[in-house]
Amino acid sequence: MPAKNAATKSGKKVKGHLGRHSTDKPSAFDNALKQFERAAEILELTENQIVVIKEPRRITEVKLPVRMDDGSIDVFKAFRVQHNVARGPAKGGVRFHPDVTVDEVKALAFWMTYKCAVVGIPMGGGKGGVTVDPRKLSKGEFERLSRRYFAEMMDLFGPDRDIPAPDVNTNPQVMAWFMDTYSMHHRNHLPAVVTGKPPEIGGSAGRVSATAQGMVYCVRKAFEHLGIDLSKASVAVQGFGNAGSYAARLLKRDGCIIRGISDIDGAFVSDSGIDPGLAVKHVEQYGTLKGFDKHAHVQKLDDPMKLLELPVDLLIPAALENQITKSNARRIKAKIIAECANGPCTPEADEILEKKKKFVIPDILCNAGGVTVSYLEWVQNRMGYYWTEERIQDDLKRLMEDAFARVLQTSLKYDVPMRTAAFIVGIQRVTEASELRGLYA
Ligand code: NAD
């Protein structure tokens, strides 16, 4: 619920966007803890080990006053959560969305800790969020809000402390504003404070498609493991932003037929296959997939959630949390679910999918390509020397395939689903780092 307007000293009204109540939403953080607990039980962790690595280490909440174009001031609720920094500085994106709550940001930071550990990069887990609908902001308002966020959180961030990146509704331009705000404040050129920047100012080759590319490396291995031919596979993708639109384009290149795509404004299907390149052009022109059914052989679904239930080989949730739940999990037909989004399946849905013998490539493995190339960007920024796209792709492929193999091996060893196996790998590495470091003072 928006906060009530209040008068400022100058007598001007202050409007508010202070977030909705989260009580009507399943708690993403509770879901994350359930995933953790299943793996921790198998590893027989002690209470002392658990208390150190389970809860976030630092939660910061601020109110951001921003001057709007009409001269009024709006106040936005914003968060940064640092979950665990035993293995390296906190790393994780910043999300701008009207439904952002502290619970959601805690869950996203938690998943970052274990994601970095699963792919073996020397970083911890963090995440940020602003409760705002960016579609209602002008470009100037969007820039002032982005800069204000970074300025308010300035003391938390730093190339060796906490390094943000893009997430839902933030992009390379926002990262450029973050980097500029930090660099101007410190009177120094400090590109390594944020990743996912445009290549012109220190961004890495391959970062923009890295999340989807990492997913593709996992998906190829999953199809190989299950003995299914990827080049003939049918695919549905929920969400058509950075992760989803690259997922559709890259899989089409592998020969897949994209049967359905969706965004916040609707879901579109085609028996003969959707051309993701055409869909990208549509979004570039209109800012949304709305109206995409004007193209031949494309139909709009009355209920966009039915996209998840299409009879396809591969389903890619690439939007938000809690999309596959106990109410629709039984109707999922895809054999393989590749989680580009964070937290798209609830624990109750996981149980159903496990019984139905679905192969879920979990978020903390599947979408780790983004943070992996972010790490490579950070390394390049610190050296001041930049690698070619080929070098980045070689490293990304190797790191993703190694992580996939390690998680699959763990899943077979303990006879557990891939999600629990990924947590086993991640928790072991975070626990080892915490124990080696011990407690300071
Ligand atoms: P984005 O803002 O670029 O795109 C989000 C897309 O989801 C948009 O097309 C939006 O319209 C759509 N969407 C929103 N609500 C929807 C709904 N209810 N139904 C269908 N579509 C909906 O965001 P992104 O960066 O692509 O992130 C998507 C997911 O991937 C998030 O869960 C994010 O945390 C995860 N992720 C992103 C990255 C990255 O590098 N960008 C890395 C790892 C994980």
Short mmCIF file of C-alpha atoms and ligand atoms in Angstrom, two decimals:
data_model
loop_
_atom_site.label_atom_id
_atom_site.label_comp_id
_atom_site.label_asym_id
_atom_site.label_seq_id
_atom_site.Cartn_x
_atom_site.Cartn_y
_atom_site.Cartn_z
CA MET A 1 0.00 0.00 0.00
CA PRO A 2 1.40 3.44 -0.85
CA ALA A 3 2.14 5.52 2.24
CA LYS A 4 -0.17 8.39 3.10
CA ASN A 5 0.91 11.75 1.76
CA ALA A 6 2.62 13.90 4.35
CA ALA A 7 3.56 17.56 4.44
CA THR A 8 7.24 18.58 4.28
CA LYS A 9 8.70 21.59 6.08
CA SER A 10 8.26 23.59 2.91
CA GLY A 11 4.58 22.67 2.96
CA LYS A 12 4.92 20.57 -0.17
CA LYS A 13 3.20 17.21 -0.22
CA VAL A 14 5.47 14.17 -0.11
CA LYS A 15 4.08 11.25 -2.02
CA GLY A 16 5.16 7.77 -1.09
CA HIS A 17 5.87 4.38 -2.66
CA LEU A 18 6.69 2.59 0.51
CA GLY A 19 5.85 -0.93 -0.55
CA ARG A 20 2.99 -3.36 -0.24
CA HIS A 21 2.34 -5.76 2.60
CA SER A 22 3.95 -9.08 1.88
CA THR A 23 1.42 -11.15 3.83
CA ASP A 24 -0.55 -12.20 0.73
CA LYS A 25 2.61 -13.53 -0.98
CA PRO A 26 4.36 -16.80 -0.04
CA SER A 27 7.58 -15.84 1.74
CA ALA A 28 10.49 -16.30 -0.67
CA PHE A 29 12.90 -16.36 2.28
CA ASP A 30 10.94 -19.15 4.01
CA ASN A 31 11.10 -21.10 0.75
CA ALA A 32 14.84 -20.53 0.55
CA LEU A 33 15.31 -21.77 4.14
CA LYS A 34 13.35 -24.94 3.40
CA GLN A 35 15.69 -25.64 0.47
CA PHE A 36 18.68 -25.00 2.75
CA GLU A 37 17.37 -27.23 5.55
CA ARG A 38 16.95 -30.27 3.31
CA ALA A 39 20.61 -30.10 2.26
CA ALA A 40 21.87 -29.19 5.76
CA GLU A 41 20.16 -32.30 7.15
CA ILE A 42 21.91 -34.56 4.64
CA LEU A 43 25.25 -32.92 5.47
CA GLU A 44 24.49 -33.33 9.20
CA LEU A 45 25.61 -29.76 9.91
CA THR A 46 25.91 -28.78 13.56
CA GLU A 47 23.79 -25.97 15.07
CA ASN A 48 26.95 -23.81 15.29
CA GLN A 49 27.64 -24.30 11.60
CA ILE A 50 24.05 -23.51 10.67
CA VAL A 51 23.69 -20.29 12.70
CA VAL A 52 26.71 -18.76 11.01
CA ILE A 53 25.67 -19.34 7.40
CA LYS A 54 21.86 -19.34 7.33
CA GLU A 55 20.69 -15.82 8.17
CA PRO A 56 21.78 -12.59 6.43
CA ARG A 57 24.69 -10.76 8.05
CA ARG A 58 23.46 -7.24 7.31
CA ILE A 59 20.08 -5.82 6.28
CA THR A 60 19.87 -2.14 5.34
CA GLU A 61 16.59 -0.37 4.69
CA VAL A 62 16.36 3.26 3.63
CA LYS A 63 13.78 5.72 2.33
CA LEU A 64 14.89 7.51 -0.82
CA PRO A 65 13.47 11.00 -1.41
CA VAL A 66 13.53 11.78 -5.13
CA ARG A 67 12.58 15.00 -6.94
CA MET A 68 9.96 14.23 -9.59
CA ASP A 69 9.62 16.10 -12.89
CA ASP A 70 6.63 18.14 -11.62
CA GLY A 71 8.67 19.45 -8.66
CA SER A 72 7.05 17.18 -6.04
CA ILE A 73 9.07 14.74 -3.92
CA ASP A 74 8.35 11.00 -3.88
CA VAL A 75 9.80 8.69 -1.24
CA PHE A 76 10.77 5.13 -2.17
CA LYS A 77 11.59 2.23 0.12
CA ALA A 78 14.91 0.56 -0.71
CA PHE A 79 17.02 -2.32 0.59
CA ARG A 80 20.45 -3.90 0.44
CA VAL A 81 21.02 -7.27 2.09
CA GLN A 82 24.45 -8.82 2.54
CA HIS A 83 23.83 -12.46 3.29
CA ASN A 84 27.30 -13.99 3.66
CA VAL A 85 30.79 -12.74 2.88
CA ALA A 86 32.95 -15.65 4.05
CA ARG A 87 34.13 -16.50 0.51
CA GLY A 88 34.54 -12.94 -0.79
CA PRO A 89 32.81 -9.58 -1.15
CA ALA A 90 29.00 -9.58 -1.41
CA LYS A 91 27.75 -9.88 -4.99
CA GLY A 92 24.23 -9.53 -6.35
CA GLY A 93 21.87 -7.45 -8.45
CA VAL A 94 19.54 -4.58 -7.66
CA ARG A 95 15.86 -5.02 -8.53
CA PHE A 96 13.36 -2.21 -9.19
CA HIS A 97 9.81 -3.58 -8.87
CA PRO A 98 6.56 -2.54 -7.13
CA ASP A 99 6.43 -5.83 -5.16
CA VAL A 100 9.96 -5.65 -3.72
CA THR A 101 9.96 -6.42 0.03
CA VAL A 102 12.74 -7.08 2.53
CA ASP A 103 11.68 -10.74 2.57
CA GLU A 104 12.24 -11.04 -1.17
CA VAL A 105 15.63 -9.28 -1.06
CA LYS A 106 16.74 -11.54 1.83
CA ALA A 107 15.88 -14.61 -0.24
CA LEU A 108 17.64 -13.28 -3.33
CA ALA A 109 20.79 -12.45 -1.30
CA PHE A 110 20.69 -15.93 0.27
CA TRP A 111 20.52 -17.59 -3.16
CA MET A 112 23.50 -15.45 -4.31
CA THR A 113 25.69 -16.82 -1.49
CA TYR A 114 25.11 -20.41 -2.57
CA LYS A 115 25.13 -19.61 -6.31
CA CYS A 116 28.63 -18.09 -6.11
CA ALA A 117 29.76 -21.12 -4.11
CA VAL A 118 28.25 -23.62 -6.58
CA VAL A 119 30.17 -22.11 -9.52
CA GLY A 120 33.24 -21.68 -7.33
CA ILE A 121 33.77 -17.93 -7.75
CA PRO A 122 35.34 -16.10 -4.77
CA MET A 123 32.34 -13.99 -3.80
CA GLY A 124 29.59 -13.89 -1.20
CA GLY A 125 25.90 -13.14 -1.50
CA GLY A 126 24.10 -9.80 -1.63
CA LYS A 127 21.05 -8.27 -3.25
CA GLY A 128 19.29 -4.94 -3.42
CA GLY A 129 15.85 -3.69 -4.27
CA VAL A 130 13.73 -0.59 -4.62
CA THR A 131 9.94 -0.71 -4.24
CA VAL A 132 8.95 1.16 -7.37
CA ASP A 133 7.15 0.67 -10.66
CA PRO A 134 9.81 2.00 -13.06
CA ARG A 135 7.27 2.10 -15.90
CA LYS A 136 5.72 5.09 -14.14
CA LEU A 137 8.99 7.08 -14.06
CA SER A 138 10.42 9.38 -16.72
CA LYS A 139 14.04 8.76 -17.73
CA GLY A 140 15.17 11.67 -15.56
CA GLU A 141 13.24 10.37 -12.52
CA PHE A 142 14.65 6.89 -13.13
CA GLU A 143 18.21 8.27 -13.19
CA ARG A 144 17.72 10.37 -10.03
CA LEU A 145 16.25 7.37 -8.18
CA SER A 146 19.15 5.13 -9.31
CA ARG A 147 21.79 7.64 -8.24
CA ARG A 148 20.03 8.30 -4.93
CA TYR A 149 19.94 4.56 -4.21
CA PHE A 150 23.68 4.28 -4.73
CA ALA A 151 24.43 7.44 -2.78
CA GLU A 152 22.34 6.31 0.24
CA MET A 153 24.02 2.88 0.27
CA MET A 154 27.50 4.28 -0.52
CA ASP A 155 29.18 2.97 2.66
CA LEU A 156 28.05 -0.59 1.99
CA PHE A 157 29.43 -0.77 -1.53
CA GLY A 158 33.01 -1.01 -2.77
CA PRO A 159 35.13 -3.19 -5.09
CA ASP A 160 36.25 -5.29 -2.10
CA ARG A 161 33.04 -4.96 -0.12
CA ASP A 162 29.85 -5.35 -2.09
CA ILE A 163 29.46 -5.22 -5.87
CA PRO A 164 25.96 -4.77 -7.35
CA ALA A 165 24.78 -5.82 -10.85
CA PRO A 166 21.57 -5.69 -12.92
CA ASP A 167 18.40 -7.59 -12.00
CA VAL A 168 14.71 -7.14 -12.86
CA ASN A 169 14.11 -3.67 -14.38
CA THR A 170 17.72 -2.51 -14.03
CA ASN A 171 20.16 -2.64 -16.94
CA PRO A 172 23.65 -1.56 -18.11
CA GLN A 173 22.56 2.11 -18.15
CA VAL A 174 21.59 1.92 -14.46
CA MET A 175 24.97 0.29 -13.72
CA ALA A 176 26.67 3.21 -15.53
CA TRP A 177 24.82 5.68 -13.26
CA PHE A 178 25.79 3.61 -10.18
CA MET A 179 29.45 3.54 -11.23
CA ASP A 180 29.50 7.24 -12.03
CA THR A 181 27.86 8.19 -8.70
CA TYR A 182 30.43 6.14 -6.76
CA SER A 183 33.41 7.31 -8.84
CA MET A 184 32.45 11.00 -8.59
CA HIS A 185 31.98 10.73 -4.84
CA HIS A 186 35.40 9.09 -4.37
CA ARG A 187 37.11 11.39 -6.91
CA ASN A 188 38.50 8.27 -8.56
CA HIS A 189 37.69 6.01 -11.51
CA LEU A 190 36.29 2.90 -9.83
CA PRO A 191 34.57 0.64 -12.38
CA ALA A 192 34.99 -2.53 -10.23
CA VAL A 193 32.31 -1.30 -7.79
CA VAL A 194 29.58 -2.58 -10.09
CA THR A 195 29.28 -5.16 -12.89
CA GLY A 196 26.97 -5.43 -15.88
CA LYS A 197 28.18 -2.02 -17.12
CA PRO A 198 28.12 -1.07 -20.81
CA PRO A 199 31.36 -2.28 -22.51
CA GLU A 200 32.31 1.35 -23.30
CA ILE A 201 32.93 2.01 -19.59
CA GLY A 202 34.44 -1.25 -18.42
CA GLY A 203 31.68 -3.78 -18.99
CA SER A 204 32.74 -7.25 -20.09
CA ALA A 205 32.23 -8.85 -23.46
CA GLY A 206 29.48 -11.45 -23.12
CA ARG A 207 27.90 -10.05 -19.91
CA VAL A 208 24.58 -9.07 -21.47
CA SER A 209 23.81 -12.63 -22.64
CA ALA A 210 25.71 -14.43 -19.85
CA THR A 211 22.76 -15.54 -17.71
CA ALA A 212 21.02 -17.20 -20.66
CA GLN A 213 24.30 -18.53 -22.10
CA GLY A 214 25.15 -20.20 -18.79
CA MET A 215 21.67 -21.76 -18.76
CA VAL A 216 22.27 -23.10 -22.30
CA TYR A 217 25.53 -24.78 -21.19
CA CYS A 218 23.58 -26.50 -18.37
CA VAL A 219 20.63 -27.41 -20.61
CA ARG A 220 22.91 -29.05 -23.21
CA LYS A 221 24.43 -31.22 -20.49
CA ALA A 222 21.00 -32.06 -19.01
CA PHE A 223 19.66 -33.19 -22.41
CA GLU A 224 22.82 -35.24 -22.96
CA HIS A 225 22.42 -36.85 -19.52
CA LEU A 226 18.76 -37.73 -20.21
CA GLY A 227 19.49 -38.89 -23.77
CA ILE A 228 17.16 -36.33 -25.44
CA ASP A 229 18.02 -34.48 -28.64
CA LEU A 230 18.15 -30.74 -27.87
CA SER A 231 18.17 -29.75 -31.53
CA LYS A 232 14.59 -30.98 -31.89
CA ALA A 233 13.29 -29.75 -28.53
CA SER A 234 10.28 -27.49 -28.04
CA VAL A 235 10.59 -24.66 -25.52
CA ALA A 236 8.41 -22.22 -23.56
CA VAL A 237 9.95 -19.14 -21.93
CA GLN A 238 8.20 -17.07 -19.24
CA GLY A 239 9.58 -13.51 -19.07
CA PHE A 240 11.15 -11.74 -22.03
CA GLY A 241 13.71 -9.41 -20.49
CA ASN A 242 17.45 -9.91 -20.27
CA ALA A 243 17.36 -13.59 -19.19
CA GLY A 244 14.27 -14.70 -21.17
CA SER A 245 14.90 -12.95 -24.47
CA TYR A 246 18.48 -14.21 -24.71
CA ALA A 247 17.33 -17.69 -23.61
CA ALA A 248 14.87 -17.84 -26.53
CA ARG A 249 17.40 -16.48 -29.05
CA LEU A 250 20.25 -18.78 -27.97
CA LEU A 251 18.08 -21.91 -27.87
CA LYS A 252 16.68 -21.13 -31.34
CA ARG A 253 20.32 -21.12 -32.50
CA ASP A 254 20.68 -24.63 -31.03
CA GLY A 255 17.78 -25.72 -33.27
CA CYS A 256 14.96 -25.59 -30.68
CA ILE A 257 11.42 -24.54 -31.58
CA ILE A 258 10.20 -21.72 -29.34
CA ARG A 259 6.53 -22.59 -28.81
CA GLY A 260 5.69 -19.83 -26.35
CA ILE A 261 7.00 -16.63 -24.79
CA SER A 262 5.51 -14.19 -22.31
CA ASP A 263 6.06 -10.97 -20.45
CA ILE A 264 4.09 -8.94 -17.91
CA ASP A 265 1.58 -7.95 -20.63
CA GLY A 266 0.71 -11.41 -21.96
CA ALA A 267 1.70 -14.84 -23.27
CA PHE A 268 2.03 -15.71 -26.97
CA VAL A 269 2.21 -19.13 -28.62
CA SER A 270 2.76 -20.53 -32.09
CA ASP A 271 2.65 -24.14 -33.29
CA SER A 272 5.10 -23.37 -36.07
CA GLY A 273 7.47 -21.63 -33.64
CA ILE A 274 8.04 -18.03 -32.58
CA ASP A 275 10.92 -16.05 -34.08
CA PRO A 276 12.60 -14.57 -30.94
CA GLY A 277 14.46 -12.02 -33.09
CA LEU A 278 11.13 -10.66 -34.30
CA ALA A 279 9.85 -10.57 -30.70
CA VAL A 280 12.94 -8.61 -29.62
CA LYS A 281 12.32 -6.07 -32.39
CA HIS A 282 8.69 -5.80 -31.25
CA VAL A 283 9.81 -5.09 -27.66
CA GLU A 284 12.38 -2.54 -28.88
CA GLN A 285 9.63 -0.73 -30.78
CA TYR A 286 6.76 -0.92 -28.22
CA GLY A 287 8.53 -1.61 -24.91
CA THR A 288 6.39 -4.75 -24.41
CA LEU A 289 5.22 -7.96 -26.12
CA LYS A 290 1.66 -6.53 -26.13
CA GLY A 291 0.27 -6.78 -29.68
CA PHE A 292 2.74 -9.48 -30.74
CA ASP A 293 -0.20 -11.61 -31.93
CA LYS A 294 -0.51 -9.29 -34.93
CA HIS A 295 2.16 -11.53 -36.52
CA ALA A 296 1.08 -14.55 -38.59
CA HIS A 297 0.61 -17.87 -36.72
CA VAL A 298 0.98 -16.22 -33.29
CA GLN A 299 -1.88 -16.46 -30.77
CA LYS A 300 -2.32 -14.78 -27.39
CA LEU A 301 -3.25 -17.01 -24.44
CA ASP A 302 -6.32 -15.91 -22.45
CA ASP A 303 -4.55 -16.94 -19.24
CA PRO A 304 -0.81 -16.13 -19.41
CA MET A 305 -0.06 -18.64 -16.62
CA LYS A 306 -1.07 -21.43 -19.04
CA LEU A 307 2.25 -20.81 -20.81
CA LEU A 308 3.87 -22.82 -18.01
CA GLU A 309 1.65 -25.80 -18.83
CA LEU A 310 2.39 -26.04 -22.56
CA PRO A 311 3.31 -29.53 -23.84
CA VAL A 312 6.99 -28.72 -24.43
CA ASP A 313 10.28 -30.51 -23.71
CA LEU A 314 11.89 -27.56 -21.93
CA LEU A 315 10.29 -24.90 -19.74
CA ILE A 316 12.26 -21.78 -18.80
CA PRO A 317 10.83 -19.59 -16.06
CA ALA A 318 12.71 -16.28 -16.54
CA ALA A 319 10.50 -13.78 -14.70
CA LEU A 320 9.89 -13.82 -10.94
CA GLU A 321 9.59 -16.07 -7.85
CA ASN A 322 6.70 -18.38 -6.96
CA GLN A 323 5.42 -19.12 -10.47
CA ILE A 324 5.28 -22.92 -10.18
CA THR A 325 3.38 -23.74 -7.01
CA LYS A 326 1.34 -26.58 -5.55
CA SER A 327 -1.64 -25.34 -7.59
CA ASN A 328 -0.10 -25.72 -11.06
CA ALA A 329 2.90 -28.08 -10.60
CA ARG A 330 0.82 -31.19 -11.41
CA ARG A 331 -0.06 -29.70 -14.80
CA ILE A 332 3.55 -28.97 -15.86
CA LYS A 333 4.28 -31.11 -18.91
CA ALA A 334 7.88 -30.14 -19.72
CA LYS A 335 10.45 -32.86 -18.98
CA ILE A 336 13.14 -30.34 -18.07
CA ILE A 337 12.71 -27.07 -16.18
CA ALA A 338 15.64 -24.67 -16.42
CA GLU A 339 15.33 -21.90 -13.82
CA CYS A 340 16.67 -18.69 -15.31
CA ALA A 341 14.60 -16.81 -12.72
CA ASN A 342 15.45 -16.95 -9.03
CA GLY A 343 13.01 -18.93 -6.91
CA PRO A 344 10.36 -19.72 -9.57
CA CYS A 345 9.39 -23.07 -7.92
CA THR A 346 8.09 -23.26 -4.36
CA PRO A 347 9.20 -26.18 -2.14
CA GLU A 348 5.68 -27.69 -2.41
CA ALA A 349 5.96 -27.56 -6.21
CA ASP A 350 9.41 -29.15 -6.00
CA GLU A 351 7.94 -32.15 -4.17
CA ILE A 352 5.34 -32.63 -6.90
CA LEU A 353 7.87 -32.20 -9.70
CA GLU A 354 10.18 -34.71 -8.00
CA LYS A 355 7.38 -37.29 -7.86
CA LYS A 356 6.64 -36.64 -11.53
CA LYS A 357 10.37 -37.25 -12.26
CA LYS A 358 10.91 -33.83 -13.81
CA PHE A 359 14.52 -32.74 -14.17
CA VAL A 360 14.83 -29.29 -12.56
CA ILE A 361 18.06 -27.37 -13.16
CA PRO A 362 17.92 -25.16 -10.06
CA ASP A 363 18.36 -21.39 -10.13
CA ILE A 364 21.57 -21.37 -8.06
CA LEU A 365 23.19 -23.43 -10.82
CA CYS A 366 21.15 -22.63 -13.93
CA ASN A 367 21.30 -18.82 -13.87
CA ALA A 368 24.82 -18.56 -12.41
CA GLY A 369 26.24 -17.51 -15.81
CA GLY A 370 25.31 -13.91 -15.01
CA VAL A 371 27.33 -13.69 -11.81
CA THR A 372 30.14 -15.72 -13.37
CA VAL A 373 30.71 -13.18 -16.15
CA SER A 374 30.17 -10.41 -13.59
CA TYR A 375 33.10 -11.91 -11.70
CA LEU A 376 35.16 -11.96 -14.92
CA GLU A 377 34.20 -8.30 -15.47
CA TRP A 378 35.38 -7.42 -11.95
CA VAL A 379 38.70 -9.20 -12.55
CA GLN A 380 39.21 -7.30 -15.84
CA ASN A 381 38.34 -3.96 -14.18
CA ARG A 382 40.93 -4.58 -11.51
CA MET A 383 43.61 -5.45 -14.09
CA GLY A 384 42.61 -2.69 -16.48
CA TYR A 385 42.98 -5.25 -19.28
CA TYR A 386 40.08 -6.63 -21.28
CA TRP A 387 39.58 -10.09 -22.71
CA THR A 388 37.97 -11.09 -25.98
CA GLU A 389 34.47 -12.54 -26.23
CA GLU A 390 36.07 -15.95 -27.06
CA ARG A 391 38.09 -15.92 -23.85
CA ILE A 392 35.00 -15.04 -21.80
CA GLN A 393 32.92 -17.75 -23.46
CA ASP A 394 35.66 -20.36 -22.85
CA ASP A 395 35.79 -19.48 -19.14
CA LEU A 396 32.00 -19.32 -18.79
CA LYS A 397 31.54 -22.70 -20.51
CA ARG A 398 34.21 -24.36 -18.39
CA LEU A 399 32.91 -22.97 -15.10
CA MET A 400 29.26 -23.81 -15.89
CA GLU A 401 30.03 -27.31 -17.16
CA ASP A 402 32.25 -28.06 -14.15
CA ALA A 403 29.50 -26.84 -11.80
CA PHE A 404 26.82 -28.86 -13.63
CA ALA A 405 28.97 -32.02 -13.49
CA ARG A 406 29.70 -31.54 -9.77
CA VAL A 407 25.99 -31.00 -8.95
CA LEU A 408 24.86 -33.96 -11.08
CA GLN A 409 27.46 -36.22 -9.44
CA THR A 410 26.26 -35.08 -5.99
CA SER A 411 22.63 -35.67 -6.98
CA LEU A 412 23.45 -39.26 -8.02
CA LYS A 413 25.63 -39.86 -4.95
CA TYR A 414 22.97 -38.82 -2.42
CA ASP A 415 19.97 -39.76 -4.59
CA VAL A 416 18.49 -36.26 -4.24
CA PRO A 417 17.10 -33.77 -6.80
CA MET A 418 19.48 -31.34 -8.48
CA ARG A 419 18.35 -28.46 -6.21
CA THR A 420 19.30 -30.25 -3.01
CA ALA A 421 22.54 -31.40 -4.65
CA ALA A 422 23.41 -27.80 -5.61
CA PHE A 423 22.79 -26.69 -2.02
CA ILE A 424 24.98 -29.54 -0.73
CA VAL A 425 27.85 -28.32 -2.95
CA GLY A 426 27.29 -24.66 -2.03
CA ILE A 427 26.80 -25.21 1.70
CA GLN A 428 29.95 -27.36 1.95
CA ARG A 429 32.04 -24.59 0.38
CA VAL A 430 30.54 -21.78 2.48
CA THR A 431 30.89 -23.83 5.67
CA GLU A 432 34.53 -24.64 4.92
CA ALA A 433 35.32 -20.95 4.31
CA SER A 434 33.50 -19.88 7.50
CA GLU A 435 35.33 -22.44 9.61
CA LEU A 436 38.75 -21.59 8.18
CA ARG A 437 38.17 -17.92 8.92
CA GLY A 438 36.70 -18.54 12.38
CA LEU A 439 35.15 -15.78 14.47
CA TYR A 440 36.88 -12.39 14.74
CA ALA A 441 37.09 -11.19 18.33
P1 NAD B 1 14.19 -8.04 -16.82
O1 NAD B 1 13.65 -6.89 -16.09
O2 NAD B 1 15.18 -7.80 -17.90
O3 NAD B 1 12.99 -8.91 -17.42
C1 NAD B 1 11.92 -9.40 -16.66
C2 NAD B 1 10.88 -9.93 -17.62
O4 NAD B 1 9.86 -10.62 -16.88
C3 NAD B 1 10.16 -8.83 -18.40
O5 NAD B 1 9.95 -9.27 -19.72
C4 NAD B 1 8.83 -8.70 -17.66
O6 NAD B 1 7.80 -8.17 -18.46
C5 NAD B 1 8.59 -10.15 -17.32
N1 NAD B 1 7.60 -10.37 -16.27
C6 NAD B 1 7.44 -9.70 -15.10
N2 NAD B 1 6.38 -10.21 -14.43
C7 NAD B 1 5.91 -11.22 -15.20
C8 NAD B 1 4.85 -12.14 -15.06
N3 NAD B 1 4.07 -12.10 -13.98
N4 NAD B 1 4.63 -13.05 -16.04
C9 NAD B 1 5.43 -13.08 -17.14
N5 NAD B 1 6.46 -12.24 -17.32
C10 NAD B 1 6.68 -11.32 -16.36
O7 NAD B 1 14.80 -9.03 -15.70
P2 NAD B 1 15.91 -10.15 -15.89
O8 NAD B 1 17.21 -9.56 -15.55
O9 NAD B 1 15.71 -10.87 -17.16
O10 NAD B 1 15.53 -11.12 -14.67
C11 NAD B 1 14.55 -12.14 -14.80
C12 NAD B 1 14.80 -13.20 -13.74
O11 NAD B 1 16.13 -13.73 -13.93
C13 NAD B 1 14.76 -12.69 -12.31
O12 NAD B 1 14.27 -13.70 -11.47
C14 NAD B 1 16.22 -12.42 -12.00
O13 NAD B 1 16.49 -12.43 -10.61
C15 NAD B 1 16.84 -13.61 -12.72
N6 NAD B 1 18.27 -13.42 -13.01
C16 NAD B 1 18.70 -12.39 -13.79
C17 NAD B 1 20.07 -12.26 -14.03
C18 NAD B 1 20.64 -11.18 -14.90
O14 NAD B 1 21.85 -11.20 -15.16
N7 NAD B 1 19.84 -10.26 -15.41
C19 NAD B 1 20.98 -13.17 -13.46
C20 NAD B 1 20.49 -14.23 -12.69
C21 NAD B 1 19.13 -14.33 -12.47
#
